[in-house]
């Protein structure tokens, strides 16, 4: 894992290291005024005022990505009408690269910069402006002075029309909800802002004031949410031994169909479907999402890979450890909810079996390691194509499975004395609190080994940097469980394609699964499936009716406007559908591990 007619004013007092005066520190005063006179057209007009300048040039930059979402999104593409003036006179301000403007400030102490931002992408990681509310994903809104990421900021918000509420983790100044303070740009860029008439309610948990901000309506039960989120917060805080916040905000955008989340230092933005809270499946899904993003306030926002902070906002920040940062967070989202007793151990086992099925039905598991999946997130994870399932895996998915494996390994090796919780707390204390820096891959490996009581060289060789199939029964066996494939006796054939129906009722191939009948015998993405054995094909569900494994079929397609006939031999489906069941006659050690793992 995702996002006005009003005015927002920002005042920043900063210290600036001038690039034109060697090691000479200057002081500048900076303020932003952000207005939305064309909110209905999704535009923001920004004016930036800078005084106290002493350098000959000033570079202003726009981040190219937002932390937590590992894709260069080129936020500067949404900027237009950039200009600068001093005392009402235009000052040269050429754009020198894709996200940097150079302001000529020789002999000038004060400049005003104006630009417009187009904001019309609804997601948890991008700003969205319309007449109903304003959501500012700040890394895509505010330019910043180069070399000034350390600068503190004060933010004054003037809401549009009848908007009466501001939801953000930035602290108030003089108890004024429309005036906020940020100590530096890293925190400003990590503090999204919701302004409008959102439904706001709160609760106290782990010594922290929690605020829940609901935009877009929905059939949620506030009292139930407060109670259950409270339980999740307490469970997750117990793992690390402290909650480092004074104030934390859940910003929830409820849409007809919504999803996803993006973590921040003291807040999160969640996407949800407004009518899904009333079903247990929908409600539990929301709780899992909230648990995931909230767990990030420790894992990745503070306990982080060493390259993820201080951030380079101009370029990709590469790490092989997103399987810890995201995968372990996915693992803990379910563990945390399980520990609250909001669902049963059987429900949890079903969730983790679902992770197994996702991985085992991806041909990419034989191509991409979990470390590679992390490193290549910038070019693959957020840019999937029709062949991605054949060549990649998700560091969320396999990382969650590895989290389970290591948890069970540690619990079993220590005879229930330790678990993965102890590793997470140790690493948080050792690197975030004591060393005050991120961890390296080797350092986290040592953390695992400290509590497992053994070297994990082979584990890393096989499962982190290698493609060895996961031995599910070995690790589940520690807790007296095993996997059973519910499709083991199924001899049905599989064609091996995914399809979509166009507006004019054509059945188009959208992906082809490696190693399947279609893949081997030459069906291509974008082929229009016309007929099988001269019978017209109208939908994917019925195309193989009456066919058996081993049958040779004639497939008529249209490719690039031309008819083509292919001979395809139907192979047996290789899909698996695992469930987790007890092994029976469990030993005392297995029951001890099970109790520790599942909190039963």
XYZ file of C-alpha atoms in Angstrom:
600
model
C 0.000 0.000 0.000
C -3.248 5.350 -1.118
C -5.945 10.229 -1.038
C -11.562 23.435 -1.779
C -12.565 26.687 -1.599
C -10.576 27.822 1.358
C -7.248 29.385 2.330
C -4.350 27.906 4.218
C -1.450 30.042 5.392
C 1.871 28.674 6.523
C 4.539 30.590 8.447
C 7.960 29.000 8.737
C 10.980 30.346 10.636
C 14.050 28.515 9.477
C 17.823 28.377 9.435
C 19.318 28.071 5.964
C 22.803 27.016 4.922
C 23.577 29.157 1.886
C 25.197 27.269 -0.998
C 26.778 30.478 -2.252
C 28.487 31.423 1.034
C 30.804 28.666 2.235
C 29.608 27.290 5.593
C 27.848 30.606 6.257
C 24.490 30.139 7.928
C 21.727 32.605 7.143
C 18.257 32.998 8.570
C 15.089 33.233 6.508
C 11.421 33.677 7.317
C 9.052 31.728 5.103
C 5.273 31.636 4.844
C 2.879 29.902 2.488
C -0.615 30.998 1.595
C -2.608 28.287 -0.125
C -5.994 29.208 -1.554
C -8.568 27.249 -3.511
C -10.554 29.774 -5.580
C -11.211 27.047 -8.176
C -11.822 24.122 -5.873
C -14.490 22.820 -8.225
C -11.754 22.435 -10.851
C -9.333 20.819 -8.368
C -6.836 23.683 -8.285
C -4.850 25.154 -5.414
C -3.114 28.521 -5.722
C -0.006 28.801 -3.555
C 1.957 31.910 -2.625
C 5.245 31.469 -0.804
C 6.856 34.474 0.919
C 10.549 34.288 1.892
C 12.449 37.076 3.652
C 15.882 37.419 5.219
C 17.736 35.968 2.218
C 21.485 36.617 1.807
C 22.486 34.210 -0.965
C 22.751 34.855 -4.709
C 20.452 32.005 -5.706
C 17.746 29.982 -4.004
C 16.659 26.576 -5.280
C 13.093 25.525 -4.564
C 12.164 21.853 -4.940
C 9.095 19.655 -5.069
C 9.403 16.060 -3.763
C 9.139 13.415 -6.483
C 7.681 10.737 -4.168
C 5.964 10.357 -0.824
C 7.461 8.101 1.874
C 5.646 4.809 2.309
C 4.645 4.624 -1.357
C 7.685 3.466 -3.273
C 7.160 5.009 -6.695
C 8.492 8.213 -8.203
C 5.205 9.992 -8.855
C 6.669 13.258 -10.180
C 4.462 15.603 -8.153
C 5.959 18.571 -10.010
C 3.911 17.502 -13.038
C 0.895 19.064 -11.321
C 2.516 22.500 -10.948
C 1.837 25.311 -13.397
C 2.187 29.102 -13.606
C 5.324 29.253 -11.476
C 6.681 32.796 -10.985
C 8.738 34.874 -8.563
C 8.906 38.574 -7.769
C 10.704 40.929 -5.404
C 9.011 44.196 -4.480
C 6.522 43.701 -7.276
C 9.233 43.207 -9.892
C 9.648 39.859 -11.631
C 12.711 37.849 -10.611
C 14.228 35.207 -12.922
C 13.097 31.743 -11.787
C 13.965 29.173 -14.469
C 13.164 25.523 -13.972
C 16.552 23.774 -13.978
C 15.347 20.184 -13.777
C 12.097 18.280 -13.429
C 11.397 19.362 -9.840
C 13.667 22.376 -9.128
C 13.256 26.092 -9.767
C 16.247 28.437 -9.339
C 15.431 31.905 -8.030
C 17.892 34.734 -8.665
C 18.257 36.414 -5.248
C 21.476 38.440 -5.610
C 20.864 41.714 -3.818
C 17.360 40.566 -2.875
C 16.343 39.771 0.693
C 12.656 39.053 0.099
C 10.900 37.128 -2.670
C 7.356 35.988 -3.361
C 6.723 32.787 -5.285
C 3.408 31.824 -6.832
C 2.306 28.587 -8.443
C -0.793 26.471 -8.968
C -1.270 22.790 -8.177
C -3.785 20.529 -9.891
C -5.079 17.984 -7.359
C -7.578 15.482 -8.728
C -6.361 11.991 -7.817
C -8.320 10.201 -5.132
C -5.939 7.973 -3.215
C -4.352 7.808 0.217
C -1.067 9.203 -1.126
C -2.223 12.094 -3.323
C -4.008 15.376 -2.705
C -7.615 15.823 -3.700
C -9.435 19.144 -3.802
C -13.091 19.724 -4.532
C -15.949 21.789 -3.148
C -16.816 19.201 -0.475
C -13.514 18.984 1.410
C -9.777 19.465 1.175
C -7.254 16.685 1.601
C -3.627 17.767 1.427
C -1.007 15.070 0.988
C 1.650 17.599 1.816
C 4.615 16.125 -0.093
C 2.718 16.774 -3.323
C 1.640 20.313 -2.441
C 4.548 22.247 -0.956
C 7.823 23.182 -2.560
C 10.700 23.546 -0.135
C 14.053 25.380 -0.138
C 16.957 23.074 -0.971
C 19.131 22.254 2.055
C 16.411 23.431 4.433
C 14.720 20.157 5.355
C 15.547 20.886 9.002
C 13.402 24.043 9.028
C 10.556 24.391 11.559
C 7.168 25.618 10.402
C 4.003 27.184 11.710
C 0.825 26.548 9.753
C -2.245 28.772 9.804
C -5.403 27.367 8.231
C -8.299 29.480 6.978
C -11.120 27.119 6.036
C -13.393 27.530 3.044
C -16.964 28.717 3.684
C -18.586 26.664 6.451
C -15.771 24.179 6.931
C -15.183 24.010 10.656
C -12.720 21.197 11.347
C -9.056 20.425 10.785
C -7.682 16.904 11.247
C -3.908 16.501 11.268
C -1.225 15.234 13.615
C 0.502 18.624 13.546
C 0.173 20.219 16.960
C -1.907 23.317 17.639
C -0.441 26.708 18.558
C -2.103 28.530 21.456
C -4.982 26.022 21.368
C -6.005 27.352 17.969
C -7.135 24.396 15.797
C -6.452 26.442 12.673
C -2.825 27.135 13.594
C -0.402 24.199 13.609
C 3.326 23.752 14.086
C 5.852 21.419 12.457
C 9.503 21.205 13.522
C 10.876 20.387 10.048
C 9.948 19.505 6.480
C 10.252 15.754 7.067
C 7.419 16.051 9.575
C 5.483 18.501 7.395
C 5.666 16.053 4.488
C 4.638 13.258 6.873
C 1.562 15.048 8.227
C -1.431 15.003 5.873
C -4.189 17.516 6.534
C -7.948 17.052 6.215
C -10.103 20.200 6.310
C -13.886 20.304 6.114
C -16.850 19.040 8.077
C -15.656 15.502 8.614
C -17.133 13.416 11.421
C -14.544 13.547 14.212
C -14.521 11.408 17.339
C -11.805 10.149 19.610
C -10.605 7.956 22.437
C -7.635 7.650 24.761
C -5.387 4.600 24.551
C -1.834 3.819 25.684
C -1.599 7.316 27.136
C -2.248 8.914 23.730
C -5.092 11.064 22.414
C -6.532 9.343 19.337
C -8.654 11.170 16.794
C -10.719 9.445 14.104
C -11.744 11.648 11.188
C -14.389 10.207 8.843
C -14.987 11.864 5.475
C -17.656 10.679 3.050
C -20.209 9.166 5.417
C -20.715 5.454 6.009
C -22.575 2.895 8.066
C -19.961 2.689 10.800
C -20.741 2.397 14.502
C -18.650 5.028 16.303
C -18.843 3.432 19.715
C -17.857 0.032 18.385
C -14.983 1.531 16.406
C -13.690 3.407 19.432
C -13.766 0.265 21.552
C -12.109 -1.981 18.979
C -9.483 0.521 17.820
C -8.657 1.100 21.490
C -8.009 -2.634 21.887
C -5.781 -2.762 18.808
C -3.765 0.269 19.940
C -3.197 -1.279 23.359
C -2.134 -4.626 21.875
C 0.334 -3.061 19.456
C 1.757 -0.701 22.072
C 2.379 -3.668 24.378
C 4.741 -5.177 21.795
C 7.091 -2.195 21.853
C 6.581 -1.132 25.451
C 5.726 2.471 24.638
C 3.662 4.647 22.337
C 5.864 7.529 21.134
C 2.984 9.867 20.288
C 0.985 12.413 22.225
C -1.654 12.691 19.504
C -2.464 10.301 16.654
C -4.985 10.725 13.841
C -6.827 8.198 11.666
C -7.935 10.079 8.527
C -10.508 7.857 6.814
C -11.835 8.568 3.333
C -15.077 6.655 2.749
C -16.018 6.198 -0.898
C -18.397 3.995 -2.866
C -15.450 1.659 -3.321
C -12.284 2.468 -1.441
C -9.265 0.796 0.041
C -5.623 1.024 0.934
C -3.698 2.984 3.497
C -0.586 5.077 3.908
C 1.332 5.353 7.150
C 2.690 8.547 8.645
C 4.729 9.377 11.728
C 1.730 10.229 13.920
C -1.225 9.598 11.637
C -2.480 7.486 8.803
C -4.771 7.887 5.815
C -7.154 4.988 5.161
C -9.385 4.327 2.183
C -12.629 2.481 2.888
C -15.933 1.571 1.279
C -18.616 3.506 3.121
C -21.177 0.672 3.213
C -18.831 -2.168 4.252
C -18.790 -1.556 8.013
C -22.110 -3.333 8.561
C -20.854 -6.775 7.518
C -18.456 -8.722 9.738
C -16.140 -9.376 6.792
C -16.085 -5.717 5.827
C -15.677 -4.544 9.411
C -12.845 -6.968 10.143
C -11.147 -5.901 6.918
C -11.245 -2.295 8.085
C -9.848 -3.223 11.506
C -7.001 -5.139 9.836
C -6.206 -2.127 7.652
C -6.240 0.201 10.655
C -4.048 -2.237 12.623
C -1.608 -2.428 9.709
C -1.139 1.303 9.287
C -1.066 1.967 13.024
C 1.666 -0.682 13.506
C 3.773 1.347 11.088
C 4.132 4.133 13.643
C 6.825 1.864 15.119
C 7.782 -0.387 12.211
C 9.191 1.777 9.383
C 8.349 5.247 10.693
C 10.769 4.813 13.621
C 12.278 1.328 13.428
C 13.341 1.626 9.794
C 15.801 0.426 7.172
C 18.800 2.717 7.318
C 18.181 4.293 3.887
C 14.620 5.336 4.760
C 15.475 8.506 6.632
C 16.678 11.102 6.389
C 14.829 10.928 3.090
C 16.112 11.817 -0.331
C 13.032 13.452 -1.888
C 14.685 13.724 -5.315
C 15.403 10.058 -5.973
C 14.464 6.479 -5.202
C 15.512 5.259 -1.738
C 16.482 1.614 -2.229
C 16.252 -1.092 0.428
C 16.037 -4.890 0.440
C 14.141 -4.807 3.748
C 10.558 -3.947 2.825
C 9.714 -7.557 3.664
C 10.316 -6.465 7.265
C 8.899 -2.947 6.997
C 5.725 -3.978 5.154
C 5.617 -7.762 5.330
C 5.969 -7.964 9.093
C 3.408 -5.189 9.413
C 0.999 -7.293 7.358
C 1.746 -10.245 9.626
C 1.123 -8.199 12.764
C -2.080 -6.628 11.467
C -3.774 -10.004 11.834
C -1.908 -11.037 14.982
C -2.900 -7.794 16.701
C -6.566 -8.203 15.826
C -6.416 -11.850 16.913
C -4.964 -10.851 20.297
C -7.913 -8.557 20.921
C -10.213 -11.592 20.504
C -12.078 -9.677 17.810
C -11.883 -12.886 15.846
C -11.131 -16.497 16.618
C -7.914 -18.501 16.230
C -9.626 -20.343 13.358
C -10.312 -17.052 11.624
C -6.653 -16.101 11.997
C -5.480 -19.456 10.620
C -7.739 -18.856 7.642
C -6.124 -15.458 7.101
C -2.573 -16.826 7.123
C -3.598 -19.744 4.868
C -4.870 -17.100 2.458
C -1.354 -15.647 2.388
C 0.015 -19.092 1.535
C -2.443 -19.449 -1.353
C -1.561 -16.064 -2.824
C 2.149 -16.913 -2.905
C 1.841 -20.509 -4.073
C -0.426 -19.600 -6.986
C 2.019 -16.988 -8.298
C 4.530 -18.267 -10.877
C 6.677 -15.290 -9.869
C 7.588 -17.100 -6.641
C 10.092 -19.097 -8.718
C 11.611 -15.968 -10.267
C 11.895 -13.141 -7.732
C 13.287 -13.344 -4.195
C 11.666 -11.338 -1.417
C 14.804 -9.171 -1.127
C 14.635 -8.433 -4.866
C 10.932 -7.682 -4.561
C 11.789 -5.003 -2.020
C 14.671 -3.484 -3.967
C 12.698 -3.382 -7.215
C 9.519 -1.968 -5.670
C 10.232 1.339 -7.425
C 10.038 -0.174 -10.900
C 7.889 -3.272 -10.455
C 5.607 -3.360 -7.407
C 3.840 -0.091 -8.207
C 4.025 -0.556 -11.990
C 2.493 -3.981 -12.616
C 1.824 -5.173 -16.134
C 0.168 -8.183 -17.732
C 3.213 -10.367 -16.988
C 3.833 -9.313 -13.379
C 2.301 -12.429 -11.804
C 4.753 -14.533 -13.815
C 7.840 -12.623 -12.717
C 7.240 -10.974 -9.330
C 5.947 -11.537 -5.831
C 4.773 -9.133 -3.133
C 7.059 -8.295 -0.225
C 3.840 -7.731 1.754
C 2.637 -11.270 1.141
C 5.870 -13.255 1.400
C 7.102 -10.946 4.149
C 4.023 -11.827 6.219
C 4.728 -15.525 5.687
C 8.373 -15.054 6.706
C 7.176 -13.201 9.796
C 5.084 -16.227 10.728
C 7.985 -18.596 10.068
C 10.419 -16.617 12.214
C 7.847 -16.133 14.966
C 7.260 -19.869 15.189
C 10.998 -20.608 14.943
C 11.787 -18.273 17.841
C 8.886 -19.483 20.014
C 9.853 -23.104 19.417
C 13.610 -22.631 19.895
C 13.136 -20.676 23.119
C 10.444 -23.071 24.406
C 7.969 -20.232 24.590
C 10.242 -17.734 26.334
C 10.583 -15.429 23.318
C 8.700 -14.567 20.141
C 9.011 -12.171 17.214
C 7.608 -9.516 19.567
C 10.886 -9.583 21.475
C 12.873 -9.030 18.292
C 10.743 -6.058 17.295
C 10.987 -4.448 20.738
C 14.737 -5.059 20.923
C 15.386 -3.590 17.481
C 13.171 -0.585 18.211
C 15.021 0.111 21.458
C 18.480 -0.603 20.071
C 18.273 1.371 16.810
C 15.519 3.969 17.054
C 15.904 4.901 20.708
C 19.565 4.169 21.478
C 21.543 4.457 18.239
C 19.005 6.889 16.771
C 19.389 5.533 13.242
C 18.005 2.906 10.944
C 19.124 -0.711 10.785
C 21.042 -2.626 8.147
C 20.016 -5.997 6.789
C 22.841 -7.671 8.723
C 21.824 -5.965 11.969
C 18.245 -7.197 11.784
C 19.495 -10.702 11.042
C 21.538 -10.545 14.252
C 18.374 -9.469 16.073
C 16.550 -12.565 14.869
C 19.464 -14.789 15.832
C 19.691 -13.264 19.312
C 16.230 -14.559 20.199
C 16.201 -17.687 18.036
C 19.424 -18.790 19.742
C 20.883 -19.972 16.443
C 22.426 -18.792 13.204
C 19.957 -18.108 10.411
C 22.372 -18.182 7.474
C 20.504 -21.023 5.757
C 17.136 -19.354 6.404
C 18.335 -16.170 4.708
C 19.947 -18.128 1.881
C 16.767 -20.100 1.232
C 13.931 -17.691 1.932
C 15.226 -14.102 1.828
C 17.848 -14.212 -0.905
C 16.790 -17.487 -2.490
C 13.842 -19.197 -4.139
C 13.544 -22.312 -1.975
C 9.870 -23.318 -1.655
C 8.483 -22.548 1.788
C 8.344 -25.588 4.065
C 4.985 -24.702 5.607
C 4.605 -27.956 7.506
C 7.966 -27.545 9.247
C 7.043 -24.209 10.783
C 3.354 -24.908 11.373
C 4.402 -28.226 12.870
C 6.066 -26.390 15.739
C 2.527 -25.416 16.815
C 0.937 -28.765 15.955
C -0.561 -27.712 12.618
C -0.155 -28.729 8.989
C -1.474 -27.664 5.602
C -3.995 -29.582 3.530
C -4.624 -28.813 -0.137
C -8.370 -28.856 -0.732
C -7.744 -29.105 -4.499
C -5.316 -32.040 -4.293
C -7.772 -34.493 -5.889
C -9.055 -32.068 -8.488
C -8.255 -33.181 -12.051
C -9.978 -30.280 -13.805
C -8.181 -28.679 -16.731
C -7.010 -25.074 -16.678
C -6.714 -22.812 -19.691
C -4.476 -20.367 -17.868
C -5.755 -16.928 -18.841
C -7.465 -13.990 -17.221
C -9.985 -12.129 -19.345
C -12.076 -8.996 -19.494
C -15.269 -8.267 -21.402
C -15.250 -5.046 -23.431
C -18.185 -2.684 -23.854
C -19.023 -4.356 -27.181
C -19.042 -7.830 -25.543
C -15.656 -9.028 -26.775
C -13.725 -11.409 -24.495
C -10.138 -10.159 -24.317
C -7.153 -11.939 -22.746
C -5.583 -9.714 -20.079
C -2.893 -12.069 -18.748
C -1.493 -15.530 -19.402
C -0.161 -17.687 -16.561
C 3.319 -19.118 -17.059
C 3.422 -22.894 -17.529
C -0.269 -23.296 -18.356
C -1.934 -24.580 -21.513
C -2.464 -21.127 -22.965
C 1.093 -20.021 -22.178
C 2.731 -23.083 -23.738
C 0.584 -23.146 -26.868
C 0.765 -19.461 -27.696
C -2.304 -17.576 -26.487
C -1.290 -13.902 -26.118
C -2.395 -10.980 -24.028
C -4.844 -8.814 -26.040
C -6.071 -11.774 -28.079
C -9.838 -11.726 -28.555
C -11.186 -15.176 -27.772
C -13.743 -16.006 -30.453
C -14.458 -19.757 -30.332
C -13.304 -23.065 -28.871
C -13.900 -26.092 -31.087
C -16.123 -23.867 -33.230
C -18.361 -22.960 -30.290
C -18.543 -19.184 -29.710
C -16.889 -18.026 -26.498
C -18.881 -15.477 -24.508
C -17.445 -15.684 -20.995
C -14.506 -17.185 -19.141
C -16.613 -19.259 -16.743
C -18.077 -21.538 -19.424
C -15.335 -21.665 -22.039
C -14.111 -25.108 -20.916
C -17.515 -26.697 -20.252
C -17.329 -30.399 -21.046
C -13.550 -30.362 -21.522
C -11.143 -32.674 -19.692
C -7.457 -32.635 -18.845
C -5.530 -33.901 -21.878
C -8.086 -32.723 -24.461
C -6.710 -30.992 -27.532
C -8.859 -28.014 -28.424
C -9.001 -25.600 -31.338
C -8.981 -21.980 -30.229
C -10.003 -19.224 -32.640
C -8.762 -15.762 -31.754
C -8.448 -12.379 -33.361
C -4.977 -10.890 -32.952
C -4.251 -7.379 -34.143
C -7.415 -7.483 -36.228
C -6.531 -10.744 -37.975
C -8.093 -14.198 -37.391
C -5.813 -16.915 -36.023
C -6.422 -20.553 -35.024
C -4.298 -22.237 -32.348
C -4.174 -25.841 -31.162
C -4.063 -26.052 -27.360
C -3.600 -29.126 -25.174
C -5.396 -28.721 -21.864
C -3.230 -29.351 -18.825
C -4.335 -30.107 -15.268
C -4.853 -27.094 -13.059
C -1.918 -26.547 -10.717
C -3.760 -24.198 -8.368
C -3.647 -24.962 -4.679
C -6.066 -24.054 -1.925
C -4.470 -24.646 1.433
C -6.162 -24.753 4.792
C -4.463 -25.217 8.153
C -5.536 -28.134 10.356
C -4.234 -29.706 13.583
C -1.806 -32.601 13.161
C -3.539 -34.522 15.959
C -1.951 -35.991 19.076
C -0.014 -32.773 19.649
C 2.932 -32.878 22.022
C 3.251 -30.680 25.082
C 5.867 -28.597 23.234
C 3.528 -28.096 20.262
C 0.700 -27.001 22.529
C 3.039 -24.592 24.328
C 4.069 -23.021 20.996
C 0.444 -22.865 19.844
C -0.661 -21.102 23.006
C 2.123 -18.520 22.731
C 1.563 -17.964 18.996
C -2.217 -17.697 18.944
C -2.783 -16.259 22.427
C -5.082 -19.112 23.448
